[in-house]
């Protein structure tokens, strides 16, 4: 086994990546330990609580029908608006603003055991996936320190990261959306609100394509390097 | 590893060992004279080289005062089973 290079920057990078992997894993663990998992910590009801201390699963929804529009209608009625020679504006001369939308948040206070853990799993998965990505990157740096940067394992690790990003991110988005719909459909809010359509981001696929291209180029570079081994 | 056992399909053998012994020269001295790293010379000496640059051959032959044919030869093939 070749000895590890002790060059400063690579050691620091590998250590930093390892630290990030541990932090991400802890973040995933917090979802399991938090209010919706094993219940060791409770927090507020907002859907985007830090460290997953949500008291209960909470999702963004669109309230249907006249109920959904009622806030916007009431807000419009509350604003003192008038049409004048300079267009629509407030009676006090302030700039016209329009209240639109029927967004709201719904908290589910009695999810079933399966629903609760489906919620935890779909929200812990991103952090767990990120931990794996940091770990794979740390392994790549370690291979470089070992003088095996162009080895086959590096290409394999890059392809795994590409898959985690390109497939994993959209998969998580869809799973979180499906779990939210499941929670809503079995609650008292069913029929009154809907979960907005899932929006699959394009950037993970683009990043994955970039990584695959780099992995292929890396693999070819490794092959060329192996051909030059033993050249004096 | 002898060249006859090489996986690269060649039987080229380097006689650097014998050349150095005949001249009472060490590998380090040759490295200094030829301007080639000890690592590369060691690879050459132990028949682990898969390719040799012409510039390396020139430098080593100049330092040893010999010809390429004195440095490299084709080993006899292994008798087939």
CSV table of C-alpha atoms in Angstrom, one decimal:
chain,number,residue,atom,x,y,z
A,1,UNK,CA,0.0,0.0,0.0
A,2,UNK,CA,1.4,3.4,-0.9
A,3,UNK,CA,2.0,5.8,1.9
A,4,UNK,CA,-0.4,8.8,2.2
A,5,UNK,CA,0.9,12.2,1.1
A,6,UNK,CA,0.9,14.6,4.1
A,7,UNK,CA,0.6,17.7,1.9
A,8,UNK,CA,-1.2,20.3,3.9
A,9,UNK,CA,-4.1,21.4,1.7
A,10,UNK,CA,-5.3,17.8,0.8
A,11,UNK,CA,-5.2,16.8,4.5
A,12,UNK,CA,-7.3,19.9,5.4
A,13,UNK,CA,-9.8,19.3,2.6
A,14,UNK,CA,-10.2,15.6,3.5
A,15,UNK,CA,-10.8,16.5,7.1
A,16,UNK,CA,-13.3,19.2,6.2
A,17,UNK,CA,-15.2,16.9,4.0
A,18,UNK,CA,-15.3,14.3,6.8
A,19,UNK,CA,-16.6,16.9,9.2
A,20,UNK,CA,-19.3,17.9,6.7
A,21,UNK,CA,-20.3,14.3,6.4
A,22,UNK,CA,-20.7,13.9,10.1
A,23,UNK,CA,-22.7,17.2,10.4
A,24,UNK,CA,-25.0,16.1,7.6
A,25,UNK,CA,-25.5,12.7,9.2
A,26,UNK,CA,-26.4,14.4,12.5
A,27,UNK,CA,-28.9,16.5,10.7
A,28,UNK,CA,-30.5,13.4,9.3
A,29,UNK,CA,-30.4,11.9,12.8
A,30,UNK,CA,-32.2,15.0,14.2
A,31,UNK,CA,-35.2,14.2,12.0
A,32,UNK,CA,-35.3,10.7,13.6
A,33,UNK,CA,-34.9,12.1,17.1
A,34,UNK,CA,-37.2,15.1,16.5
A,35,UNK,CA,-40.8,15.8,17.2
A,36,UNK,CA,-42.1,13.6,14.3
A,37,UNK,CA,-39.7,10.7,14.9
A,38,UNK,CA,-38.8,9.4,18.3
A,39,UNK,CA,-40.0,12.7,20.0
A,40,UNK,CA,-36.9,13.7,21.9
A,41,UNK,CA,-37.3,17.4,20.8
A,42,UNK,CA,-40.3,19.6,20.0
A,43,UNK,CA,-40.5,22.9,18.3
A,44,UNK,CA,-42.9,25.2,16.5
A,45,UNK,CA,-45.3,24.5,13.7
A,46,UNK,CA,-43.6,26.1,10.8
A,47,UNK,CA,-42.9,23.9,7.9
A,48,UNK,CA,-39.3,24.7,7.6
A,49,UNK,CA,-38.0,24.4,11.2
A,50,UNK,CA,-34.3,24.2,11.6
A,51,UNK,CA,-33.0,20.9,13.0
A,52,UNK,CA,-36.3,19.3,12.3
A,53,UNK,CA,-37.9,20.2,15.6
A,54,UNK,CA,-41.3,20.5,14.1
A,55,UNK,CA,-44.1,19.7,16.5
A,56,UNK,CA,-46.1,18.0,13.8
A,57,UNK,CA,-45.8,17.5,10.1
A,58,UNK,CA,-46.7,20.9,8.5
A,59,UNK,CA,-47.0,21.5,4.7
A,60,UNK,CA,-47.7,24.5,2.4
A,61,UNK,CA,-51.1,24.2,0.7
A,62,UNK,CA,-53.5,26.1,-1.5
A,63,UNK,CA,-56.9,26.5,0.0
A,64,UNK,CA,-59.6,25.7,-2.5
A,65,UNK,CA,-62.7,27.7,-3.5
A,66,UNK,CA,-64.1,30.8,-1.9
A,67,UNK,CA,-62.5,30.0,1.5
A,68,UNK,CA,-59.1,30.2,-0.2
A,69,UNK,CA,-59.9,33.6,-1.7
A,70,UNK,CA,-61.5,35.0,1.4
A,71,UNK,CA,-58.3,36.4,2.8
A,72,UNK,CA,-57.4,38.1,-0.5
A,73,UNK,CA,-61.0,39.5,-0.8
A,74,UNK,CA,-61.0,40.8,2.7
A,75,UNK,CA,-57.6,42.4,2.2
A,76,UNK,CA,-58.7,44.0,-1.0
A,77,UNK,CA,-61.8,45.4,0.8
A,78,UNK,CA,-59.7,46.6,3.7
A,79,UNK,CA,-57.5,48.7,1.4
A,80,UNK,CA,-58.8,52.1,0.7
A,81,UNK,CA,-58.3,52.2,-3.1
A,82,UNK,CA,-59.5,54.6,-5.6
A,83,UNK,CA,-59.1,55.2,-9.4
A,84,UNK,CA,-57.8,58.5,-10.3
A,85,UNK,CA,-56.3,60.4,-13.2
A,86,UNK,CA,-52.9,58.8,-12.4
A,87,UNK,CA,-54.3,55.3,-12.2
A,88,UNK,CA,-55.3,53.1,-9.3
A,89,UNK,CA,-53.7,54.1,-6.0
A,90,UNK,CA,-54.5,54.4,-2.2
A,91,UNK,CA,-56.7,57.2,-1.0
A,92,UNK,CA,-53.6,58.5,0.8
A,93,UNK,CA,-51.6,58.5,-2.4
A,94,UNK,CA,-49.7,55.3,-1.6
A,95,UNK,CA,-48.8,52.9,-4.4
A,96,UNK,CA,-51.4,50.3,-5.4
A,97,UNK,CA,-50.8,46.8,-4.1
A,98,UNK,CA,-52.8,43.7,-5.0
A,99,UNK,CA,-53.3,40.8,-2.6
A,100,UNK,CA,-53.5,37.5,-4.4
A,101,UNK,CA,-53.2,33.8,-3.7
A,102,UNK,CA,-54.8,31.3,-1.4
A,103,UNK,CA,-51.7,29.9,0.3
A,104,UNK,CA,-51.8,28.5,3.8
A,105,UNK,CA,-50.1,26.0,5.9
A,106,UNK,CA,-51.7,22.8,7.3
A,107,UNK,CA,-50.5,21.0,10.4
A,108,UNK,CA,-51.4,17.3,10.9
A,109,UNK,CA,-51.9,16.6,14.5
A,110,UNK,CA,-52.8,12.9,14.3
A,111,UNK,CA,-50.8,11.2,11.5
A,112,UNK,CA,-50.6,7.5,11.6
A,113,UNK,CA,-47.4,5.7,12.6
A,114,UNK,CA,-46.6,5.0,8.9
A,115,UNK,CA,-47.4,8.6,7.9
A,116,UNK,CA,-45.2,10.0,10.6
A,117,UNK,CA,-42.2,7.9,9.6
A,118,UNK,CA,-42.8,8.4,5.9
A,119,UNK,CA,-42.6,12.1,6.7
A,120,UNK,CA,-39.4,11.7,8.7
A,121,UNK,CA,-37.8,9.5,6.0
A,122,UNK,CA,-38.6,11.8,3.2
A,123,UNK,CA,-37.1,14.7,5.1
A,124,UNK,CA,-34.1,12.9,6.6
A,125,UNK,CA,-33.1,11.5,3.2
A,126,UNK,CA,-31.6,14.7,1.8
A,127,UNK,CA,-29.3,15.1,4.7
A,128,UNK,CA,-28.4,11.4,4.7
A,129,UNK,CA,-27.7,11.7,0.9
A,130,UNK,CA,-25.6,14.7,1.4
A,131,UNK,CA,-23.6,12.9,4.1
A,132,UNK,CA,-22.8,10.2,1.6
A,133,UNK,CA,-21.8,12.7,-1.0
A,134,UNK,CA,-19.3,14.4,1.4
A,135,UNK,CA,-18.0,11.0,2.4
A,136,UNK,CA,-17.4,10.0,-1.3
A,137,UNK,CA,-15.6,13.3,-2.0
A,138,UNK,CA,-13.4,12.7,1.1
A,139,UNK,CA,-12.5,9.2,-0.3
A,140,UNK,CA,-11.6,10.8,-3.7
A,141,UNK,CA,-9.3,13.2,-1.9
A,142,UNK,CA,-7.8,10.3,0.1
A,143,UNK,CA,-7.2,8.4,-3.2
A,144,UNK,CA,-5.3,11.4,-4.5
A,145,UNK,CA,-3.2,11.6,-1.3
A,146,UNK,CA,-2.4,7.9,-1.8
A,147,UNK,CA,-1.2,8.6,-5.3
A,148,UNK,CA,-4.2,6.7,-6.8
A,149,UNK,CA,-6.2,9.7,-7.9
A,150,UNK,CA,-6.7,8.3,-11.4
A,151,UNK,CA,-7.7,4.9,-10.1
A,152,UNK,CA,-11.0,3.2,-11.0
A,153,UNK,CA,-12.5,3.9,-7.6
A,154,UNK,CA,-12.4,7.6,-8.2
A,155,UNK,CA,-14.5,7.3,-11.3
A,156,UNK,CA,-16.9,5.0,-9.5
A,157,UNK,CA,-17.3,7.5,-6.6
A,158,UNK,CA,-17.9,10.4,-9.1
A,159,UNK,CA,-20.6,8.4,-10.8
A,160,UNK,CA,-22.3,7.6,-7.5
A,161,UNK,CA,-22.3,11.3,-6.6
A,162,UNK,CA,-23.8,12.0,-10.0
A,163,UNK,CA,-26.6,9.5,-9.3
A,164,UNK,CA,-27.3,10.8,-5.8
A,165,UNK,CA,-27.7,14.3,-7.2
A,166,UNK,CA,-29.3,13.7,-10.5
A,167,UNK,CA,-31.7,11.0,-9.4
A,168,UNK,CA,-31.8,11.4,-5.6
A,169,UNK,CA,-32.8,15.1,-5.5
A,170,UNK,CA,-35.8,14.7,-7.8
A,171,UNK,CA,-36.8,11.5,-6.0
A,172,UNK,CA,-36.8,13.3,-2.7
A,173,UNK,CA,-38.8,16.2,-4.1
A,174,UNK,CA,-41.4,13.7,-5.4
A,175,UNK,CA,-41.5,11.7,-2.2
A,176,UNK,CA,-42.0,14.7,0.0
A,177,UNK,CA,-44.8,15.8,-2.3
A,178,UNK,CA,-46.5,12.4,-2.2
A,179,UNK,CA,-46.2,12.2,1.6
A,180,UNK,CA,-47.8,15.6,1.9
A,181,UNK,CA,-50.7,14.6,-0.4
A,182,UNK,CA,-51.1,11.4,1.7
A,183,UNK,CA,-51.3,13.4,4.9
A,184,UNK,CA,-53.8,15.8,3.5
A,185,UNK,CA,-56.0,13.2,1.9
A,186,UNK,CA,-56.6,11.5,5.3
A,187,UNK,CA,-57.1,14.6,7.3
A,188,UNK,CA,-60.0,16.9,8.1
A,189,UNK,CA,-58.5,19.4,5.6
A,190,UNK,CA,-59.1,17.0,2.7
A,191,UNK,CA,-61.2,18.6,0.0
A,192,UNK,CA,-60.6,22.0,1.5
A,193,UNK,CA,-57.0,22.4,0.3
A,194,UNK,CA,-54.6,20.9,-2.1
A,195,UNK,CA,-50.8,20.5,-2.1
A,196,UNK,CA,-49.4,22.6,-4.9
A,197,UNK,CA,-48.0,20.5,-7.9
A,198,UNK,CA,-44.5,19.2,-7.3
A,199,UNK,CA,-41.8,21.3,-9.0
A,200,UNK,CA,-38.9,19.2,-10.1
A,201,UNK,CA,-35.7,21.3,-10.3
A,202,UNK,CA,-33.6,21.0,-13.4
A,203,UNK,CA,-30.3,21.9,-11.7
A,204,UNK,CA,-29.7,18.5,-10.2
A,205,UNK,CA,-29.9,16.8,-13.6
A,206,UNK,CA,-27.5,19.4,-15.0
A,207,UNK,CA,-25.1,18.9,-12.2
A,208,UNK,CA,-25.3,15.1,-12.6
A,209,UNK,CA,-24.5,15.4,-16.3
A,210,UNK,CA,-21.5,17.6,-15.6
A,211,UNK,CA,-20.3,15.0,-13.1
A,212,UNK,CA,-20.8,12.1,-15.5
A,213,UNK,CA,-18.8,14.0,-18.2
A,214,UNK,CA,-16.0,14.6,-15.7
A,215,UNK,CA,-16.1,11.0,-14.6
A,216,UNK,CA,-15.7,9.8,-18.2
A,217,UNK,CA,-12.9,12.2,-18.9
A,218,UNK,CA,-11.2,11.1,-15.6
A,219,UNK,CA,-11.5,7.5,-16.6
A,220,UNK,CA,-9.9,8.2,-19.9
A,221,UNK,CA,-7.1,10.2,-18.2
A,222,UNK,CA,-6.6,7.2,-15.9
A,223,UNK,CA,-6.2,4.9,-18.8
A,224,UNK,CA,-3.7,7.2,-20.5
A,225,UNK,CA,-1.8,7.4,-17.2
A,226,UNK,CA,-1.6,3.6,-16.8
A,227,UNK,CA,-0.2,3.4,-20.4
A,228,UNK,CA,2.6,5.8,-19.4
A,229,UNK,CA,3.4,3.9,-16.2
A,230,UNK,CA,6.9,2.5,-16.3
A,231,UNK,CA,8.1,5.2,-18.8
A,232,UNK,CA,11.6,6.4,-17.9
B,1,UNK,CA,11.0,-9.4,-12.5
B,2,UNK,CA,12.9,-10.7,-15.5
B,3,UNK,CA,11.8,-9.4,-18.9
B,4,UNK,CA,10.9,-12.9,-20.1
B,5,UNK,CA,8.2,-12.9,-17.5
B,6,UNK,CA,6.9,-9.5,-18.5
B,7,UNK,CA,3.2,-9.0,-19.0
B,8,UNK,CA,3.9,-6.4,-21.7
B,9,UNK,CA,4.9,-9.0,-24.2
B,10,UNK,CA,8.6,-7.9,-24.6
B,11,UNK,CA,11.9,-9.6,-23.7
B,12,UNK,CA,14.1,-6.4,-23.5
B,13,UNK,CA,16.6,-6.7,-20.8
B,14,UNK,CA,18.6,-3.9,-19.3
B,15,UNK,CA,22.3,-4.6,-18.4
B,16,UNK,CA,22.6,-1.4,-16.3
B,17,UNK,CA,23.6,-3.5,-13.3
B,18,UNK,CA,26.6,-5.1,-15.1
B,19,UNK,CA,27.6,-1.8,-16.7
B,20,UNK,CA,27.7,0.0,-13.3
B,21,UNK,CA,29.6,-2.9,-11.7
B,22,UNK,CA,32.2,-2.8,-14.5
B,23,UNK,CA,32.8,0.8,-14.0
B,24,UNK,CA,32.6,0.8,-10.2
B,25,UNK,CA,29.9,3.4,-10.4
B,26,UNK,CA,26.9,3.6,-8.0
B,27,UNK,CA,23.3,4.4,-9.2
B,28,UNK,CA,23.5,7.7,-7.3
B,29,UNK,CA,26.6,8.7,-9.2
B,30,UNK,CA,25.0,7.7,-12.5
B,31,UNK,CA,22.0,9.7,-11.6
B,32,UNK,CA,24.1,12.8,-10.9
B,33,UNK,CA,26.1,12.4,-14.2
B,34,UNK,CA,23.1,11.6,-16.4
B,35,UNK,CA,20.7,14.0,-14.8
B,36,UNK,CA,18.1,11.2,-14.5
B,37,UNK,CA,16.3,10.6,-11.2
B,38,UNK,CA,17.3,7.7,-9.1
B,39,UNK,CA,13.8,6.4,-9.1
B,40,UNK,CA,13.7,6.2,-12.9
B,41,UNK,CA,17.2,4.6,-13.0
B,42,UNK,CA,16.1,2.1,-10.5
B,43,UNK,CA,13.0,1.2,-12.6
B,44,UNK,CA,15.4,0.7,-15.6
B,45,UNK,CA,17.9,-1.3,-13.6
B,46,UNK,CA,15.3,-3.7,-12.3
B,47,UNK,CA,13.7,-4.2,-15.7
B,48,UNK,CA,10.4,-2.7,-14.6
B,49,UNK,CA,10.4,-0.1,-17.3
B,50,UNK,CA,7.8,-0.4,-20.0
B,51,UNK,CA,9.1,2.4,-22.3
B,52,UNK,CA,12.3,4.5,-22.4
B,53,UNK,CA,12.7,8.0,-23.8
B,54,UNK,CA,15.5,8.5,-26.3
B,55,UNK,CA,16.7,11.4,-24.2
B,56,UNK,CA,17.1,9.0,-21.2
B,57,UNK,CA,19.0,6.5,-23.4
B,58,UNK,CA,21.3,9.2,-24.7
B,59,UNK,CA,22.0,10.6,-21.2
B,60,UNK,CA,22.7,7.2,-19.7
B,61,UNK,CA,24.9,6.0,-22.6
B,62,UNK,CA,26.9,9.3,-22.5
B,63,UNK,CA,27.4,9.0,-18.7
B,64,UNK,CA,28.5,5.3,-19.0
B,65,UNK,CA,30.4,5.8,-22.2
B,66,UNK,CA,28.7,3.0,-24.0
B,67,UNK,CA,26.3,2.3,-26.8
B,68,UNK,CA,22.5,1.4,-26.7
B,69,UNK,CA,23.3,-2.1,-27.7
B,70,UNK,CA,25.6,-2.4,-24.6
B,71,UNK,CA,22.7,-1.3,-22.4
B,72,UNK,CA,19.7,-3.1,-23.9
B,73,UNK,CA,19.4,-6.6,-25.3
B,74,UNK,CA,16.7,-9.1,-26.2
B,75,UNK,CA,16.5,-12.0,-23.8
B,76,UNK,CA,16.1,-15.5,-25.1
B,77,UNK,CA,12.5,-16.6,-25.2
B,78,UNK,CA,11.2,-19.0,-22.5
B,79,UNK,CA,11.0,-22.5,-23.8
B,80,UNK,CA,7.3,-23.2,-24.6
B,81,UNK,CA,5.6,-25.9,-22.5
